[in-house]
Every structure is written in structure tokens, then in C-alpha cells.
Coordinates of C-alpha atoms in Angstrom, one line a residue:
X1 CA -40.1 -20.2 -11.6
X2 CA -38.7 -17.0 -10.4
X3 CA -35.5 -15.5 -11.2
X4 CA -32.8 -14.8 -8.7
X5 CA -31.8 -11.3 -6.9
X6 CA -29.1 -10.5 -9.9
X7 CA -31.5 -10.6 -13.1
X8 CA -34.7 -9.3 -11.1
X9 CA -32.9 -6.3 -9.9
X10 CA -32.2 -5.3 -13.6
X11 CA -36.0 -6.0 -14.7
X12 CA -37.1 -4.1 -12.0
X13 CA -35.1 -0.7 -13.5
X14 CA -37.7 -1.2 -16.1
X15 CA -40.7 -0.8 -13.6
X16 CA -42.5 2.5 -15.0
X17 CA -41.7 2.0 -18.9
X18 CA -44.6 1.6 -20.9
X19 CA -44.7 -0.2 -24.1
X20 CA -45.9 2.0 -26.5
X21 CA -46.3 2.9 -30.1
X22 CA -46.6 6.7 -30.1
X23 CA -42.7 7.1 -30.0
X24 CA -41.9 5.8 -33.4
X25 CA -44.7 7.9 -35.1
X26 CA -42.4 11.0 -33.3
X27 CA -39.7 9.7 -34.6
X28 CA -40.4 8.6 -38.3
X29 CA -38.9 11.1 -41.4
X30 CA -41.0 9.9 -44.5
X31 CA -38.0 10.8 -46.4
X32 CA -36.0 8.0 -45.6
X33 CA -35.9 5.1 -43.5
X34 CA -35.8 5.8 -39.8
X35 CA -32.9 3.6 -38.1
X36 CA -33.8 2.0 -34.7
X37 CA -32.7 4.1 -31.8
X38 CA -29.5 3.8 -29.7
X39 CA -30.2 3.1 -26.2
X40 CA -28.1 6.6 -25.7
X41 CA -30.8 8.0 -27.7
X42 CA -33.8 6.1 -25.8
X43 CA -32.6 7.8 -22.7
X44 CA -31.6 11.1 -23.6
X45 CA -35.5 11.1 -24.7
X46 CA -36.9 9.5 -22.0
X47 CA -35.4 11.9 -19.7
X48 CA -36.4 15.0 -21.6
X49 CA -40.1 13.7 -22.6
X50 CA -40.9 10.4 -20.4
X51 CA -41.0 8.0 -23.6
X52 CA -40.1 4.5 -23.6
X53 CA -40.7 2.5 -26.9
X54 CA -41.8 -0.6 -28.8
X55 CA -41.0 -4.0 -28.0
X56 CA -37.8 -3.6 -30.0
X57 CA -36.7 -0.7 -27.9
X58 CA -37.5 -2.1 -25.1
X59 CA -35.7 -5.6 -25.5
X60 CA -32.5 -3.9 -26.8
X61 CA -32.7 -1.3 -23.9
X62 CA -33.1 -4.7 -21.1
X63 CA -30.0 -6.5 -22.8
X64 CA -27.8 -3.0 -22.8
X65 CA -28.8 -2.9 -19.2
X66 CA -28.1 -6.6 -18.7
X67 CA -24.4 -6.6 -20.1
X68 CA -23.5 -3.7 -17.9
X69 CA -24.7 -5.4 -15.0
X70 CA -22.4 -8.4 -15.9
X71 CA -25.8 -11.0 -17.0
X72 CA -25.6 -13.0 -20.1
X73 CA -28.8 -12.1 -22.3
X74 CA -29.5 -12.7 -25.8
X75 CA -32.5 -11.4 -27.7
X76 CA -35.9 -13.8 -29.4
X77 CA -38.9 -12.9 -30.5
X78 CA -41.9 -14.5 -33.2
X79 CA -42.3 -13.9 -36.7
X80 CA -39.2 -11.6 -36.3
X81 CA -39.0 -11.2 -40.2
X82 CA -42.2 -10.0 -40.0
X83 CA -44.3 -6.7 -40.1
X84 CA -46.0 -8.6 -37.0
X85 CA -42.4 -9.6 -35.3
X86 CA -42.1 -9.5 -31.4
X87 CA -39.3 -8.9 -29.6
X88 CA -38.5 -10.2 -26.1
X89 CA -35.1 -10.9 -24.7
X90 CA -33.8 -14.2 -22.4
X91 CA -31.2 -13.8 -19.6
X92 CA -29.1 -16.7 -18.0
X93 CA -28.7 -17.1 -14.5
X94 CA -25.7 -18.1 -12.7
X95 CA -26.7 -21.4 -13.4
X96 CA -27.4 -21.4 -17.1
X97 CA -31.1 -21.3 -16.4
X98 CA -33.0 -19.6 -19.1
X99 CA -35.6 -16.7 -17.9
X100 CA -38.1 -15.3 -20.4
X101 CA -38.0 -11.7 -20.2
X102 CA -40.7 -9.4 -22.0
X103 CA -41.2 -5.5 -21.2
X104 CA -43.0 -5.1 -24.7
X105 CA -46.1 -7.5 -23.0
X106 CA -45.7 -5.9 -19.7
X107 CA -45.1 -9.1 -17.8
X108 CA -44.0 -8.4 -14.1
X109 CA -41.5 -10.7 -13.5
X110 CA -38.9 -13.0 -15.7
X111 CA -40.0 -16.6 -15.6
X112 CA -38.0 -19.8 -15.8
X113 CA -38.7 -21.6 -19.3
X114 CA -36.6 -25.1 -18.9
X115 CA -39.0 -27.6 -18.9
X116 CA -36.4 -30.0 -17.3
X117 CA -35.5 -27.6 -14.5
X118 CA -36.8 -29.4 -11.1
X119 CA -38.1 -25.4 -9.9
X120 CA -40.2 -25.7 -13.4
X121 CA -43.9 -25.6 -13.7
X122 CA -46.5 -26.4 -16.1
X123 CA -49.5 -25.8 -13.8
X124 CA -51.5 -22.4 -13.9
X125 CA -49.4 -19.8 -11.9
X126 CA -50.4 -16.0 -11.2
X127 CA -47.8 -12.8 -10.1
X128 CA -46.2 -12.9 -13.5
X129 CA -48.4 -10.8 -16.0
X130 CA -51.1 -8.4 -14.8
X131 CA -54.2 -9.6 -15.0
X132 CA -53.9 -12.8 -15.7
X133 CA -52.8 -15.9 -14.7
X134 CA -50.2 -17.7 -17.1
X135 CA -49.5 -21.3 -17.9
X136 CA -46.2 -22.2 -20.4
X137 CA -46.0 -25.1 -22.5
X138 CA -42.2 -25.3 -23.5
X139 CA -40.1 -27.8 -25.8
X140 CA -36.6 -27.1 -25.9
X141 CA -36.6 -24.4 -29.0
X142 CA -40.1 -22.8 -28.7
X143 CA -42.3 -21.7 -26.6
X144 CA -46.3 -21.2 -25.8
X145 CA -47.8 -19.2 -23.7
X146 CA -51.7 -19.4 -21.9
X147 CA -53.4 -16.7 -20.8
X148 CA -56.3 -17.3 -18.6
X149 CA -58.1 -14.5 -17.6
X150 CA -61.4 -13.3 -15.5
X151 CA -64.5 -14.6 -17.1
X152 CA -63.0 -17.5 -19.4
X153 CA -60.7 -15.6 -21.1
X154 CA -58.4 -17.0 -23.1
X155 CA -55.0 -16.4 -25.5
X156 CA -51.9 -18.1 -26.5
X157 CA -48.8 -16.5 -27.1
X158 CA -45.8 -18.1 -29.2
X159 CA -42.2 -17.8 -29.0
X160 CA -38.9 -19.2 -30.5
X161 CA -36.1 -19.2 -27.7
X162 CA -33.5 -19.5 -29.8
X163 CA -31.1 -16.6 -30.0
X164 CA -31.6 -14.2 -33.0
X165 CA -28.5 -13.5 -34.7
X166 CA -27.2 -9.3 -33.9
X167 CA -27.6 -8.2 -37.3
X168 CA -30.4 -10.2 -37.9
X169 CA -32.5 -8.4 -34.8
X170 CA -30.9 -5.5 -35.9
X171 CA -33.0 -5.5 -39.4
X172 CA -35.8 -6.5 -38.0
X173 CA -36.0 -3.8 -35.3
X174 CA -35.8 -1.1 -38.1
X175 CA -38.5 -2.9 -40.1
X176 CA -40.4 -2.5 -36.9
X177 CA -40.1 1.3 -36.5
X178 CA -40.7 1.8 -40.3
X179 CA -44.0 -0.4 -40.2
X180 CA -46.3 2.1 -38.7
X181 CA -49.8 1.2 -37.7
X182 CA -52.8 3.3 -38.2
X183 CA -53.9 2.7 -34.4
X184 CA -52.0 4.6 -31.8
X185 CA -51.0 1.8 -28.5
X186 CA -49.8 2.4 -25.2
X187 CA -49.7 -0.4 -22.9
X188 CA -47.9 -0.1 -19.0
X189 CA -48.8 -1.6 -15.6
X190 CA -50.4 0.3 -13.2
X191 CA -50.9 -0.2 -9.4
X192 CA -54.9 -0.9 -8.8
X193 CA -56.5 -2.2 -5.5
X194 CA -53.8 -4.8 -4.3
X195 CA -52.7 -5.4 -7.4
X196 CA -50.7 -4.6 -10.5
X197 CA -52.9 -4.1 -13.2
X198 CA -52.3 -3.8 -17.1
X199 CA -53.3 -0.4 -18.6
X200 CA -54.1 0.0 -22.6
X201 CA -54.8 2.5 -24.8
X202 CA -55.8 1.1 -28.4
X203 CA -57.9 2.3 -31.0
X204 CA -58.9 5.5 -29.3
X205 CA -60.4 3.6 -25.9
X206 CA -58.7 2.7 -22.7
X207 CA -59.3 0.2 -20.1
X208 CA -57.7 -1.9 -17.2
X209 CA -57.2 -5.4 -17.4
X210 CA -57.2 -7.1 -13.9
X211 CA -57.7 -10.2 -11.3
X212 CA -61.5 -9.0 -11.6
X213 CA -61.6 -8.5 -15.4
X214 CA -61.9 -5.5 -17.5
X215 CA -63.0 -2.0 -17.0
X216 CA -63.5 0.0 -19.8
X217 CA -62.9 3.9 -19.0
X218 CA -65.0 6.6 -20.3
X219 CA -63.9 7.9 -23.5
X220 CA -62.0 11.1 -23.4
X221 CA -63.7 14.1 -25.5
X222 CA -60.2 15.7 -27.1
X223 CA -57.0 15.1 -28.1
X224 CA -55.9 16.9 -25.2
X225 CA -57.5 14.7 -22.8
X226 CA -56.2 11.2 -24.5
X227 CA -52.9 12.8 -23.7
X228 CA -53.3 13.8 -20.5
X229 CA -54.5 10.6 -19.5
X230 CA -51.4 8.8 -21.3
X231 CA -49.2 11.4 -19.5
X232 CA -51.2 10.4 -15.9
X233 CA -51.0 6.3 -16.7
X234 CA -46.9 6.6 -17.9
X235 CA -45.5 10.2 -17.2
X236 CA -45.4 10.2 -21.3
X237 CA -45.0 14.1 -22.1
X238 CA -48.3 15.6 -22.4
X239 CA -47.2 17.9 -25.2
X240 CA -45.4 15.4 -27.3
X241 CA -48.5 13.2 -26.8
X242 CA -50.8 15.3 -28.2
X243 CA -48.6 15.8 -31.0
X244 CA -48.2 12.6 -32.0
X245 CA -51.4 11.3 -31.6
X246 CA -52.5 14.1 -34.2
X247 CA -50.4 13.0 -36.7
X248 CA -52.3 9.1 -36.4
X249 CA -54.7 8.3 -39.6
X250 CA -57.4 7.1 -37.3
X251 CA -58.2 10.6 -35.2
X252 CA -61.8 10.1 -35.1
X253 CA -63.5 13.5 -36.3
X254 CA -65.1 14.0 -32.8
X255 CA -61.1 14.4 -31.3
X256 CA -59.8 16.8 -33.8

């Protein structure tokens, strides 16, 4: 279920990005559509202000990276002509194998998704996504995904593995970073005990989802402090955080 040394060692460039929602908000111009960034412009920001992106920027970041290092990669996602579209990315091993591959859910690894593939399994496995321990339940085209987590815990996740067509992702990617939520998000995995834990930051809380279950954090008492703890959790700019997360229709009254 694992991937092999070639397509881990690109995932693993992708170690400290955070998912996050804040960076589209910075980005967007009311006064015309905003066009999805190009991975020169993803890392000329993140090296200036630590950003990362959506799930969009993230999967079309992972497949850049993936054709430079010589690993065939095609994007997917669900409901990707939707306001609610996800966007993940499969990569092909030297052996045609297909590897699901999503930095917008902050899995930690790649994971193998033929069904027919002797190395495949359908049991519960953990070390793939923090907190949790995953089971998938493929057919050739689509794909679910269970999450069983602490306490009885429980989600499902659906993707289609076929390949979306370039101009097709393309569209959707902008319709992405012109649909803007009212709710700031950050999501990134963070080391905690002996594990890798999942941080999030939604709807003005924060907690840590891990093999023990959830831990809420105390709330913060500014804007300033929201950001500072963002900048701690992802090394977002603390500046640019505060920023942003002003400009959110939610602010609760207490923050501003």
C-alpha cells in the first residue's frame, strides 16, 4: 500500500505546506475574476510570506513537481464542477500502479488504490492520515474512503480516479479561488507525542486531531493571537495573517 522511494521523495517536499484558505482571500480583486496561481507564483509567495494554498494549489503544485522529477501524474478530485470540488492528484509508479495522492486533506503518505494489485488492502490500516486510521473501498473509476477515528468516529470520503481533462481542472481551479467562504480554514500536520497529528483552524477555534482523539485549544482573545498561532502551527506570515483574517465576514465582535 505504500508507494515506492521515487514518488515518496516528491510527496515528502510537501512536508510543512498547510492546506489553507486564507491565501485566496489575499489574493482575490473583487473587480474581476482572480485566475488560479502559477506554481512560479505559489513559490515566489511562499518564500516571501510562508503560504501554501487550497487543495487546487496544492494538487497543481504536487503534479509540477512530479513532471520535473520525471513521475507520470494526472489530476482528480469530486464534484469538480462544483463550488464544493476537491482536488487531489494520482501518480503512477514504475509499474503503472496508481497512488492516491492528497496534500489538500493532509494525508501523510500516497496510498496504492488498485483493488487488483496483490500489495492491496481493504482492511483498516493506520500511518496514512493523521489521526485516523483509513480503510478504502475502490472499484475501478471511483473511490471511497473510511475514516475511523478515536471514540467511534466516523466519515467517508468520495473520489472519481479518472483523469480530469487540463482545461477542464483548469476552470474548476479558478471557480475554486473565486468561491470564497465566509469561514477562514487552515489545516497542516503537526508533530505531537509520537505522532503526526492533524492541526485545524475553522470557524474561529482550533484543535488537534489525533490517535487519542481531539483536543480543542483555548480560544485566542485577538486577531493578533489567531495569527500568531497560525504563524507557530505553519510558519504562515504573521502579518499577512492578520490581514487576511480581518478581511473574513465572520470576525466575531470580541476579535476586532
Amino acid at each position: 500500500m505504500f508507494p515506492q522511494a521515487p514518488i515518496l521523495k516528491t510527496w515528502k517536499k510537501f512536508d510543512q505546506f498547510a492546506m489553507e484558505t486564507l491565501t485566496k482571500r489575499w489574493n482575490y480583486n473583487s473587480d474581476k475574476p482572480f485566475q488560479q496561481r502559477s506554481v512560479s507564483q505559489m513559490k515566489e509567495q511562499r518564500e516571501r510570506f510562508g503560504v501554501s494554498g487550497n487543495c487546487f494549489d496544492l494538487a497543481i503544485w504536487l503534479l509540477d513537481e512530479f513532471k520535473n522529477d520525471g513521475i507520470e501524474a494526472y489530476p482528480i478530485g469530486h464534484e469538480i464542477q462544483s463550488e464544493d470540488a476537491h482536488a487531489a492528484v494520482i501518480a503512477l509508479d514504475e509499474n503503472g500502479r496508481r497512488f492516491l495522492c492528497d496534500l489538500g486533506d493532509q494525508w501523510l503518505l500516497p496510498i496504492l488504490v488498485d483493488a487488483n494489485d496483490e500489495d492491496f488492502s481493504g482492511e483498516k490500516l493506520s500511518g496514512f492520515f493523521p489521526g485516523a486510521d483509513i480503510q478504502l473501498k475502490p472499484s475501478h473509476s471511483k473511490l471511497e474512503v473510511y475514516y475511523h477515528r478515536p471514540n467511534g468516529r466516523f466519515s467517508v470520503q468520495a473520489y472519481d480516479l479518472q483523469p480530469v481533462d487540463g482545461s477542464d481542472f483548469e476552470k474548476a481551479a479558478e471557480r475554486s479561488q473565486n468561491h470564497l467562504n465566509p469561514h477562514p480554514l487552515v489545516e497542516c500536520r503537526i508533530p505531537y507525542k509520537k505522532e503526526t497529528a492533524h492541526w485545524e483552524f475553522d470557524e474561529w477555534k482550533s484543535f488537534i486531531s489525533s490517535a487519542e482523539g481531539l483536543h480543542p485549544e483555548p480560544p485566542a482573545a485577538s486577531i493578533e493571537e489567531w495569527a500568531i498561532r497560525i504563524n507557530e502551527k505553519t510558519g504562515y506570515n504573521k502579518e499577512v495573517a492578520g490581514q487576511v483574517l480581518r478581511e473574513f465576514k465572520t470576525v466575531p465582535s470580541s476579535l476586532l
